Amino acid sequence: MNDRTPLPAWLAHALRWQKGPVPWGAVVRGALGAGPLLALAVLAGHPSAGVLAALGAMLAGVNDRPGSRRSAVPRLGLPALAGACGMLLGSALAAVVGGGAVALTAALAVLGFVAGALSSVGPVASSSGTQLLVAAVVGAGMPLPEPAWLRAVLYLAGGCWLLALRVALPSPGRPTGPYLRDYLLDGEREAIAAAYEAVADLLQAAGSGQALRRRALLTAALDRAQDALSGPRLRRHATGSAERRLHAQFAAVLPLAEAATALTWEGEVLPERAAEGPRRLAQAVRTSTAAGPLPAPVRSNAGLRALDEALLRAAQTFGGPDGHAVPAGVRAAVPPALRGAFGPAGHEYGIRVALCIGASAAAAQALHPHHWYWLPATAVFLVKPDLGPLASRVICRALGTIAGALAFAAVAATLPGHGWLPALAVLCGALLPVATRHFAVQTSVVTVLVLSFSMLGGDVHAAGTRMGDTLLACAIVLLVGHLPLPGRGGRAVSARLAAASQATHQYVGHVLARPEDGTVRPQLRRAAYRSLADARSAVELAAAELPPLARHSSGSARLVAELERLADAATACAVGLDSGAGADGGVSDVPSITYLRRLSDEWEDLARRTFAYRT
């Protein structure tokens, strides 16, 4: 019998480590990023220029996540451009206000509000807002000899260097071939293949306790595939045929996912051969070959009939030379821009960022006016909710900074001179892609990197003050994060839940009103499940906050679960109607339209009774 008391959610989150294979491609890019730029600048006699370029490469490396090359262009390029603008703006502000600490603090607070509000749009906007603020603070506070315009150019050059490595270098361990497209599109192929694998895993888990978890993993795989196909074309003419084929293969996986979801709803264990077809399609995507004969499942119910028909259509898609035309509504699309930036959630987050930046900049300039940039730069990272719950961020940031500063001080006391600093930057750059799996470890590696930059920039006593500044930034962010700002708390959860409710009800409404129309349904289903995944992530994040913050989102987990149940029922109902079941449930294992209407009404009633939430 286990009598151990479970850890509080906020502490358990701080100890959680993300698992996965080592991203060897990102490790290589990290080693070739900041370190070589520093080394070249030192050899050229301009170490401060190398610091700026290496800073841009380091922050781009933090955003270097698995995915396709085309999606990496906005994911790395837009934040780097925003950081260059921040560097230019911060340097210009410092030159204009001179020693006016009050004016500079006020300007940074205003900039923090704008960047914070825009960060609520999505992950790329969040990274752009972070780099904008960090670069503005460094540009305003770090004593560097370069003029403002050159600082911005050097910073942008560092970010573009890492982006060029991401686009140009082949991915280790991926299949290669004699053509440029064989590695240019390897990220897209892997993401689409993973979606087919996720369909197979869900079919294999049908009728077991793992089915709901596998359905969530399928949604995540489809989201990644959709993102992988978004972004600019890298070589329009050379890879046009291959790209059309990938879009068609992504379109073909959506009916398979719909059928697998319907089979999950039915709750029956399926024969092994049901999952074999999607697995063969996954291998065909990875190797860019024909799928060959596919085992057809037994057509004993509505879901299996839909699966058989989806496999047949997929086989036809894989067999064509260029793939079929992509049906309307299933092309990879980016979520609507500026969503939430000007709403309550964006305003609330913008206010918190402005307060954190303003308070930390004022405190730092009062304590040590010549080297004040570390404290507000630390606050910028700490206030970001997408790095985890507030308590978890504070704990990990404090421990990581102390560990990194002590490690750097030990190395600096052992090795003479500054010649070892670029080598240390190469090592830390290689470690950074793995360190991003835990915020404390990431903080330790980044701390060593930034201390290397600071020492090359002439600040030889940075390690001790950095620890004190970090602890003060943790206290400021922790205090501001719990301030009762005007309006109701839990804005982020409410906004995600409202978006999920709207998307799900649009999907359900389409199934109820036009069940025979299958052209728009894939787009509506994708939007519903994607928004539901975003809502569940926000709810799980809020649940791991300290109790004063977690209580604002009480009951949200149940609402998301019921919305997911409603979406699954709509999918099963649509599949049943496509297979010929009656509108009022001619087949016992198919949800009827009447049942779907009742389930939708039950969710509305639950939302009204659970907590103050406007659908």
XYZ file of C-alpha atoms in Angstrom:
615
model
C 0.000 0.000 0.000
C 1.367 3.397 -0.983
C 0.891 5.945 1.793
C 2.985 8.687 0.196
C 1.279 12.057 -0.118
C 1.266 13.233 -3.752
C 3.198 16.382 -4.518
C 1.243 19.602 -5.108
C 0.612 20.241 -8.792
C 2.801 23.369 -8.839
C 5.780 21.470 -7.374
C 5.263 18.364 -9.503
C 5.328 20.530 -12.636
C 8.655 22.072 -11.587
C 10.190 18.587 -11.320
C 8.792 17.266 -14.610
C 11.239 16.497 -17.422
C 10.083 16.237 -21.029
C 11.102 13.000 -22.706
C 12.002 12.300 -26.304
C 14.859 11.454 -28.654
C 17.910 13.676 -28.804
C 17.447 16.279 -31.589
C 20.858 15.740 -33.153
C 20.216 18.233 -35.942
C 19.507 21.009 -33.437
C 22.575 19.950 -31.425
C 24.779 20.404 -34.490
C 23.189 23.764 -35.300
C 23.624 24.900 -31.699
C 27.314 24.049 -31.780
C 27.724 25.975 -35.051
C 25.669 28.963 -33.844
C 26.860 31.363 -31.142
C 30.316 29.867 -30.476
C 31.829 30.252 -33.956
C 30.441 33.778 -34.242
C 32.161 34.694 -30.978
C 35.406 33.084 -32.115
C 35.421 34.957 -35.434
C 34.743 38.273 -33.703
C 37.536 37.695 -31.166
C 39.988 36.817 -33.957
C 38.917 39.962 -35.828
C 39.486 42.098 -32.725
C 35.821 43.067 -32.247
C 34.536 40.890 -29.385
C 31.557 43.158 -28.629
C 30.289 42.688 -32.190
C 30.527 38.947 -31.666
C 28.535 39.254 -28.441
C 25.622 40.868 -30.279
C 25.626 38.323 -33.105
C 25.982 35.437 -30.661
C 23.068 36.770 -28.604
C 20.855 36.726 -31.693
C 21.981 33.191 -32.550
C 21.438 31.987 -28.973
C 17.862 33.258 -28.744
C 17.129 31.804 -32.191
C 18.484 28.504 -30.888
C 15.983 28.597 -28.026
C 13.221 28.668 -30.678
C 14.809 25.909 -32.785
C 12.197 23.198 -32.345
C 11.543 20.022 -34.376
C 9.491 20.615 -37.488
C 9.787 21.452 -41.153
C 12.146 23.946 -42.706
C 9.293 26.086 -44.045
C 7.729 26.421 -40.587
C 11.168 27.261 -39.182
C 11.335 30.395 -41.353
C 8.645 32.325 -39.437
C 9.404 30.533 -36.135
C 13.048 31.681 -36.165
C 12.981 34.618 -38.555
C 10.141 36.723 -37.153
C 11.448 36.687 -33.538
C 14.941 37.544 -34.791
C 13.531 40.489 -36.745
C 11.547 41.611 -33.699
C 14.694 41.348 -31.584
C 16.631 43.484 -34.047
C 13.899 46.119 -33.824
C 14.056 45.914 -30.042
C 17.835 46.325 -30.086
C 17.520 49.396 -32.293
C 14.721 50.849 -30.177
C 16.422 50.184 -26.842
C 19.726 51.631 -27.994
C 17.972 54.707 -29.388
C 16.017 55.173 -26.138
C 19.198 55.049 -24.081
C 20.838 57.614 -26.369
C 17.837 59.952 -26.205
C 17.102 59.886 -22.476
C 20.732 59.607 -21.374
C 20.785 59.270 -17.611
C 17.022 59.732 -17.250
C 16.194 56.516 -15.439
C 12.553 57.443 -14.929
C 11.917 58.172 -18.606
C 13.732 55.014 -19.714
C 11.802 52.874 -17.229
C 8.492 54.342 -18.371
C 9.366 53.743 -22.029
C 10.288 50.119 -21.348
C 7.040 49.612 -19.432
C 5.004 50.913 -22.389
C 6.956 48.662 -24.728
C 6.309 45.780 -22.327
C 2.554 46.349 -22.496
C 2.531 46.295 -26.313
C 4.777 43.244 -26.554
C 2.828 41.424 -23.846
C -0.517 42.034 -25.547
C 0.803 40.852 -28.905
C 2.331 37.762 -27.262
C -1.153 36.389 -26.622
C -1.642 35.802 -30.370
C 0.343 32.553 -30.463
C 3.745 30.878 -30.027
C 5.579 32.809 -32.754
C 4.156 36.111 -31.503
C 5.142 35.165 -27.948
C 8.730 34.473 -29.022
C 8.775 37.723 -31.000
C 7.528 39.709 -28.012
C 10.145 38.129 -25.768
C 13.021 38.861 -28.111
C 11.738 42.395 -28.671
C 11.808 43.111 -24.935
C 15.074 41.293 -24.142
C 16.911 42.993 -26.997
C 15.472 46.391 -26.046
C 16.661 45.960 -22.462
C 20.133 44.784 -23.557
C 20.388 47.580 -26.105
C 19.447 50.168 -23.506
C 21.538 48.796 -20.630
C 24.578 46.911 -21.923
C 27.588 49.185 -22.517
C 28.674 48.434 -26.084
C 30.739 50.604 -28.477
C 28.687 49.905 -31.618
C 26.093 52.448 -32.808
C 22.410 51.561 -32.560
C 21.936 50.593 -36.218
C 24.993 48.307 -36.199
C 23.820 46.598 -33.011
C 20.525 45.762 -34.687
C 22.261 44.484 -37.829
C 24.628 42.275 -35.846
C 21.802 40.856 -33.751
C 19.734 40.092 -36.851
C 22.781 38.553 -38.560
C 23.176 36.128 -35.649
C 19.546 35.052 -35.854
C 19.705 34.722 -39.637
C 22.883 32.638 -39.326
C 21.081 30.029 -37.259
C 18.064 30.180 -39.609
C 20.395 29.575 -42.561
C 21.820 26.530 -40.776
C 18.274 25.269 -40.141
C 17.315 25.574 -43.800
C 20.573 24.407 -45.400
C 21.825 21.510 -43.269
C 20.320 18.037 -43.812
C 18.604 16.402 -40.865
C 20.622 13.526 -39.334
C 18.932 10.143 -39.415
C 16.381 11.082 -42.086
C 16.206 9.282 -45.459
C 18.191 11.099 -48.136
C 18.237 10.888 -51.901
C 19.847 12.376 -54.977
C 17.460 15.345 -55.208
C 17.337 18.567 -53.251
C 13.725 17.892 -52.258
C 14.753 14.669 -50.513
C 16.035 16.636 -47.519
C 14.352 19.996 -48.004
C 10.982 18.363 -47.323
C 12.063 15.769 -44.762
C 10.382 17.631 -41.885
C 7.056 17.681 -43.718
C 7.314 13.996 -44.594
C 8.132 12.995 -41.031
C 5.254 15.051 -39.596
C 2.707 13.570 -42.024
C 4.052 10.063 -41.455
C 3.695 10.593 -37.705
C 0.037 11.510 -38.262
C -0.589 8.198 -40.043
C 1.240 6.399 -37.217
C -0.983 8.178 -34.676
C -4.079 6.935 -36.539
C -2.724 3.398 -36.348
C -1.961 3.773 -32.627
C -5.507 4.994 -31.969
C -7.012 2.069 -33.864
C -4.841 -0.308 -31.884
C -5.952 1.285 -28.601
C -9.690 1.247 -29.417
C -11.712 -0.380 -26.667
C -8.963 0.090 -24.054
C -8.237 2.644 -21.347
C -5.595 4.256 -23.600
C -8.060 5.282 -26.304
C -8.731 8.849 -25.102
C -5.043 9.504 -24.587
C -4.268 8.170 -28.064
C -6.980 10.378 -29.544
C -5.322 13.408 -27.927
C -1.963 12.305 -29.355
C -3.581 11.995 -32.786
C -4.836 15.576 -32.515
C -1.314 16.746 -31.594
C 0.180 14.832 -34.539
C -2.320 16.374 -36.959
C -1.547 19.830 -35.539
C 2.174 19.283 -36.107
C 1.578 18.078 -39.652
C -0.616 21.076 -40.363
C 2.049 23.419 -38.995
C 4.778 21.643 -40.956
C 2.975 22.423 -44.216
C 2.476 26.082 -43.319
C 4.989 28.789 -44.142
C 6.677 29.833 -47.376
C 7.688 27.470 -50.137
C 11.451 26.995 -50.056
C 11.958 26.216 -53.772
C 8.696 26.736 -55.612
C 9.640 25.204 -58.961
C 11.948 22.421 -57.843
C 9.668 20.938 -55.221
C 6.236 21.891 -56.513
C 5.270 18.329 -57.468
C 6.532 16.876 -54.172
C 4.751 19.573 -52.178
C 1.437 18.938 -53.903
C 1.839 15.272 -53.085
C 2.466 16.038 -49.403
C -0.621 18.262 -49.232
C -2.667 15.477 -50.791
C -1.272 12.963 -48.309
C -2.195 15.257 -45.445
C -5.713 15.575 -46.869
C -5.924 11.783 -47.089
C -5.086 11.258 -43.412
C -8.038 13.379 -42.232
C -10.803 10.881 -43.201
C -8.717 8.150 -41.561
C -8.561 10.196 -38.379
C -12.316 10.759 -38.531
C -13.003 7.048 -38.888
C -10.562 6.179 -36.093
C -12.263 8.694 -33.789
C -15.653 7.171 -34.562
C -14.298 3.704 -33.766
C -12.966 5.009 -30.477
C -16.460 6.226 -29.653
C -17.879 2.765 -30.337
C -15.447 1.358 -27.760
C -14.902 -2.050 -29.359
C -11.518 -3.782 -29.605
C -10.430 -3.959 -33.254
C -8.445 -6.661 -35.057
C -4.734 -6.013 -35.663
C -5.226 -5.653 -39.415
C -7.240 -2.429 -38.871
C -4.046 -0.599 -37.856
C -1.808 -2.197 -40.476
C -3.007 -0.058 -43.395
C -2.211 3.352 -41.803
C 1.212 2.029 -40.716
C 2.042 1.044 -44.292
C 0.955 4.489 -45.445
C 3.241 6.065 -42.838
C 6.194 4.088 -44.194
C 5.269 5.101 -47.745
C 5.328 8.773 -46.735
C 8.756 8.424 -45.099
C 10.311 6.688 -48.096
C 8.430 8.609 -50.833
C 7.298 5.309 -52.366
C 3.975 3.764 -53.335
C 1.933 2.260 -50.530
C 1.342 -1.067 -52.274
C -1.584 -3.363 -51.375
C -3.324 -2.375 -48.144
C -5.194 -4.850 -45.912
C -8.851 -3.903 -45.848
C -10.610 -4.055 -42.452
C -13.783 -6.084 -42.027
C -16.717 -3.795 -42.879
C -18.811 -4.875 -39.903
C -19.907 -1.443 -38.630
C -20.079 2.206 -39.636
C -16.591 3.107 -38.392
C -14.878 0.179 -40.114
C -16.727 0.908 -43.351
C -15.540 4.522 -43.173
C -11.998 3.330 -42.425
C -12.026 1.006 -45.425
C -13.241 3.775 -47.744
C -10.659 6.237 -46.362
C -7.899 3.679 -46.942
C -9.073 3.207 -50.521
C -9.007 6.956 -51.188
C -5.584 7.229 -49.550
C -4.227 4.408 -51.709
C -5.411 6.255 -54.807
C -3.685 9.428 -53.572
C -0.409 7.611 -52.919
C -0.559 5.876 -56.265
C -0.793 9.043 -58.392
C 2.355 10.713 -59.788
C 1.787 14.068 -58.126
C -1.029 13.396 -55.704
C -4.585 14.548 -56.185
C -5.678 18.124 -55.782
C -6.109 19.126 -52.170
C -9.798 19.403 -51.202
C -10.966 22.808 -50.077
C -10.613 23.501 -46.390
C -7.849 21.020 -45.528
C -4.768 22.936 -46.585
C -2.483 23.744 -43.711
C -3.494 27.067 -42.264
C -2.150 29.363 -39.603
C -4.555 30.305 -36.797
C -6.133 33.752 -37.214
C -3.655 36.555 -36.651
C -3.937 38.966 -33.743
C -6.385 36.614 -32.010
C -6.773 37.837 -28.461
C -4.168 40.608 -28.654
C -6.763 43.329 -28.194
C -9.081 41.305 -25.977
C -9.204 41.000 -22.181
C -6.551 38.258 -22.067
C -4.097 40.355 -24.104
C -4.729 43.439 -21.989
C -4.286 41.550 -18.717
C -1.043 39.936 -19.808
C 0.228 43.230 -21.248
C -0.381 44.959 -17.917
C 1.490 42.266 -16.007
C 4.462 42.430 -18.386
C 4.540 46.232 -18.152
C 4.489 46.135 -14.339
C 7.241 43.497 -14.208
C 9.496 45.312 -16.673
C 8.921 48.692 -15.076
C 9.481 47.503 -11.496
C 12.554 45.418 -12.337
C 14.152 48.160 -14.465
C 13.590 50.742 -11.733
C 15.014 48.456 -9.035
C 18.042 47.511 -11.128
C 18.921 51.108 -11.989
C 18.682 52.036 -8.329
C 20.918 49.133 -7.219
C 23.619 49.164 -9.916
C 22.945 51.735 -12.663
C 25.923 50.741 -14.846
C 24.951 47.065 -15.247
C 21.185 46.997 -14.772
C 19.978 45.040 -17.802
C 20.071 41.525 -16.304
C 17.216 42.014 -13.846
C 14.542 43.220 -16.339
C 15.768 40.731 -18.970
C 15.238 37.961 -16.427
C 11.768 39.292 -15.659
C 10.876 39.118 -19.370
C 11.444 35.356 -19.422
C 9.855 34.755 -16.036
C 6.579 36.479 -16.893
C 5.985 34.266 -19.963
C 3.135 31.813 -19.192
C 4.059 29.459 -22.056
C 7.186 28.455 -20.094
C 5.068 26.840 -17.400
C 3.079 27.822 -14.307
C 4.320 30.858 -12.389
C 5.585 29.003 -9.312
C 7.360 26.451 -11.509
C 9.011 29.198 -13.551
C 10.246 30.995 -10.452
C 11.665 27.846 -8.833
C 13.372 26.665 -12.005
C 14.744 30.096 -12.876
C 16.235 30.630 -9.427
C 17.829 27.183 -9.201
C 19.008 27.244 -12.801
C 20.632 30.651 -12.537
C 22.441 29.759 -9.317
C 23.697 26.491 -10.798
C 24.812 28.156 -14.034
C 26.524 31.075 -12.276
C 28.401 28.752 -9.908
C 29.475 26.507 -12.789
C 30.719 29.502 -14.787
C 32.565 30.937 -11.782
C 34.287 27.583 -11.222
C 35.422 27.381 -14.851
C 36.545 31.034 -14.866
C 38.616 30.481 -11.710
C 40.310 27.436 -13.278
C 41.102 28.665 -16.799
C 43.178 31.811 -17.406
C 42.419 34.533 -19.946
C 39.413 34.678 -22.282
C 40.422 32.284 -25.068
C 38.235 29.505 -23.674
C 35.013 31.523 -23.821
C 34.138 30.730 -27.490
C 34.746 27.020 -26.833
C 32.427 27.182 -23.830
C 29.807 28.876 -26.029
C 30.108 26.039 -28.568
C 29.535 23.463 -25.829
C 26.552 25.308 -24.350
C 25.050 25.891 -27.789
C 25.170 22.150 -28.424
C 23.566 21.431 -25.046
C 20.782 23.998 -25.417
C 18.390 21.919 -27.633
C 18.401 19.129 -25.039
C 18.286 21.548 -22.097
C 15.010 23.072 -23.337
C 13.226 19.979 -21.968
C 13.428 21.441 -18.464
C 13.319 25.139 -17.664
C 15.872 24.914 -14.847
C 18.414 23.125 -17.052
C 17.745 25.527 -19.908
C 18.277 28.436 -17.532
C 21.608 26.988 -16.380
C 22.903 26.642 -19.943
C 21.657 30.095 -20.971
C 23.208 31.615 -17.832
C 26.632 30.187 -18.730
C 26.249 31.464 -22.290
C 25.220 34.979 -21.259
C 27.991 35.177 -18.660
C 30.428 34.258 -21.428
C 29.026 37.117 -23.506
C 29.269 39.495 -20.543
C 32.902 38.603 -19.850
C 33.851 39.149 -23.494
C 31.986 42.466 -23.312
C 34.148 43.572 -20.392
C 31.967 42.710 -17.371
C 34.300 40.399 -15.403
C 32.327 40.411 -12.128
C 28.938 39.395 -13.499
C 28.351 36.000 -11.873
C 27.746 37.218 -8.319
C 25.400 40.076 -9.164
C 23.447 37.896 -11.611
C 22.317 35.554 -8.838
C 21.057 38.419 -6.686
C 19.322 40.061 -9.634
C 17.609 36.799 -10.579
C 16.250 36.248 -7.074
C 14.924 39.814 -7.013
C 13.319 39.326 -10.449
C 11.687 36.121 -9.169
C 10.191 38.027 -6.234
C 8.886 40.825 -8.478
C 7.287 38.475 -10.998
C 5.792 36.313 -8.249
C 4.238 39.388 -6.637
C 2.926 40.900 -9.885
C 1.612 37.518 -11.005
C -0.668 37.369 -7.968
C -1.881 40.968 -8.064
C -5.697 41.197 -8.317
C -5.812 43.245 -11.506
C -9.152 44.710 -12.671
C -11.436 42.080 -14.172
C -11.823 38.415 -13.542
C -8.790 36.153 -13.259
C -8.085 33.216 -15.539
C -8.407 35.255 -18.724
C -6.143 32.951 -20.744
C -8.197 29.867 -19.872
C -11.476 31.663 -20.538
C -10.263 32.900 -23.924
C -9.077 29.426 -24.987
C -12.270 27.831 -23.706
C -14.414 30.377 -25.551
C -12.506 29.712 -28.791
C -12.858 25.946 -28.307
C -16.584 26.274 -27.583
C -17.163 28.373 -30.687
C -15.162 26.054 -32.975
C -16.782 22.906 -31.548
C -20.305 24.284 -31.880
C -19.625 25.357 -35.457
C -18.541 21.801 -36.203
C -21.512 20.251 -34.394
C -23.899 22.713 -36.023
C -22.600 21.769 -39.454
C -23.110 18.056 -38.722
C -26.635 18.741 -37.475
C -27.652 21.053 -40.313
C -25.836 19.509 -43.302
C -24.682 16.008 -42.416
C -24.359 15.062 -46.068
C -21.886 17.891 -46.840
C -18.394 16.430 -46.418
C -16.465 19.214 -48.160
C -16.363 21.742 -45.319
C -16.509 19.220 -42.488
C -12.746 18.366 -42.451
C -11.848 22.029 -41.982
C -14.388 22.510 -39.188
C -13.323 19.285 -37.480
C -9.646 20.268 -37.602
C -10.424 23.716 -36.160
C -12.525 22.172 -33.369
C -9.974 19.589 -32.279
C -7.088 22.034 -32.537
C -8.836 24.612 -30.378
C -9.790 21.876 -27.904
C -6.127 20.861 -27.628
C -5.164 24.496 -26.983
C -7.865 24.783 -24.324
C -6.767 21.590 -22.574
C -3.145 22.796 -22.519
C -4.225 26.110 -20.983
C -6.366 24.337 -18.370
C -3.558 21.952 -17.394
C -1.161 24.895 -17.111
C -3.577 26.849 -14.921
C -4.210 23.818 -12.693
C -0.492 23.686 -11.845
C -0.450 27.269 -10.534
C -0.483 28.131 -6.847
C -3.991 27.887 -5.301
C -4.753 31.668 -5.456
C -4.349 31.514 -9.253
C -5.551 27.968 -9.878
C -8.958 28.659 -8.342
C -9.848 31.079 -11.163
C -10.005 28.179 -13.631
C -11.781 25.734 -11.328
C -14.167 23.507 -13.294
C -12.524 24.210 -16.651
C -11.091 20.705 -17.001
C -14.581 19.188 -16.856
C -15.854 21.655 -19.449
C -13.039 20.770 -21.855
C -13.652 17.058 -21.315
C -17.349 17.481 -22.125
C -16.527 19.544 -25.214
C -14.191 16.796 -26.391
C -16.972 14.258 -25.787
C -19.329 16.420 -27.866
C -16.808 16.690 -30.726
C -16.178 12.924 -30.676
C -19.932 12.280 -30.753
C -20.325 14.626 -33.734
C -17.540 12.800 -35.556
C -19.091 9.400 -34.856
C -22.519 10.705 -35.892
C -21.152 12.112 -39.175
C -19.374 8.849 -39.977
C -22.521 6.871 -39.197
C -24.657 9.077 -41.429
C -22.129 8.776 -44.246
C -22.390 4.988 -43.968
C -26.164 5.016 -44.212
C -27.294 4.961 -40.567
C -30.579 6.758 -39.890
C -30.653 10.284 -38.559
C -32.240 9.063 -35.342
C -29.838 6.199 -34.768
C -30.607 3.380 -37.144
C -27.496 1.606 -35.839
C -27.138 1.183 -32.077
C -23.423 2.042 -31.916
C -23.800 5.303 -33.889
C -24.756 8.513 -32.026
C -27.988 9.915 -33.419
C -28.647 13.541 -34.309
C -31.166 13.649 -31.471
C -28.482 12.457 -29.046
C -26.024 15.016 -30.448
C -28.489 17.865 -29.867
C -29.088 16.717 -26.307
C -25.352 16.467 -25.632
C -24.834 20.019 -26.932
C -27.622 21.341 -24.689
C -26.138 19.515 -21.701
C -22.773 21.175 -22.280
C -24.349 24.633 -22.453
C -26.142 23.982 -19.163
C -22.937 22.688 -17.557
C -21.000 25.761 -18.703
C -23.578 28.087 -17.149
C -23.570 26.219 -13.830
C -19.843 25.531 -13.461
C -18.384 29.033 -13.276
C -18.851 32.521 -14.710
C -18.083 31.902 -18.361
C -19.602 33.462 -21.451
C -19.874 31.048 -24.329
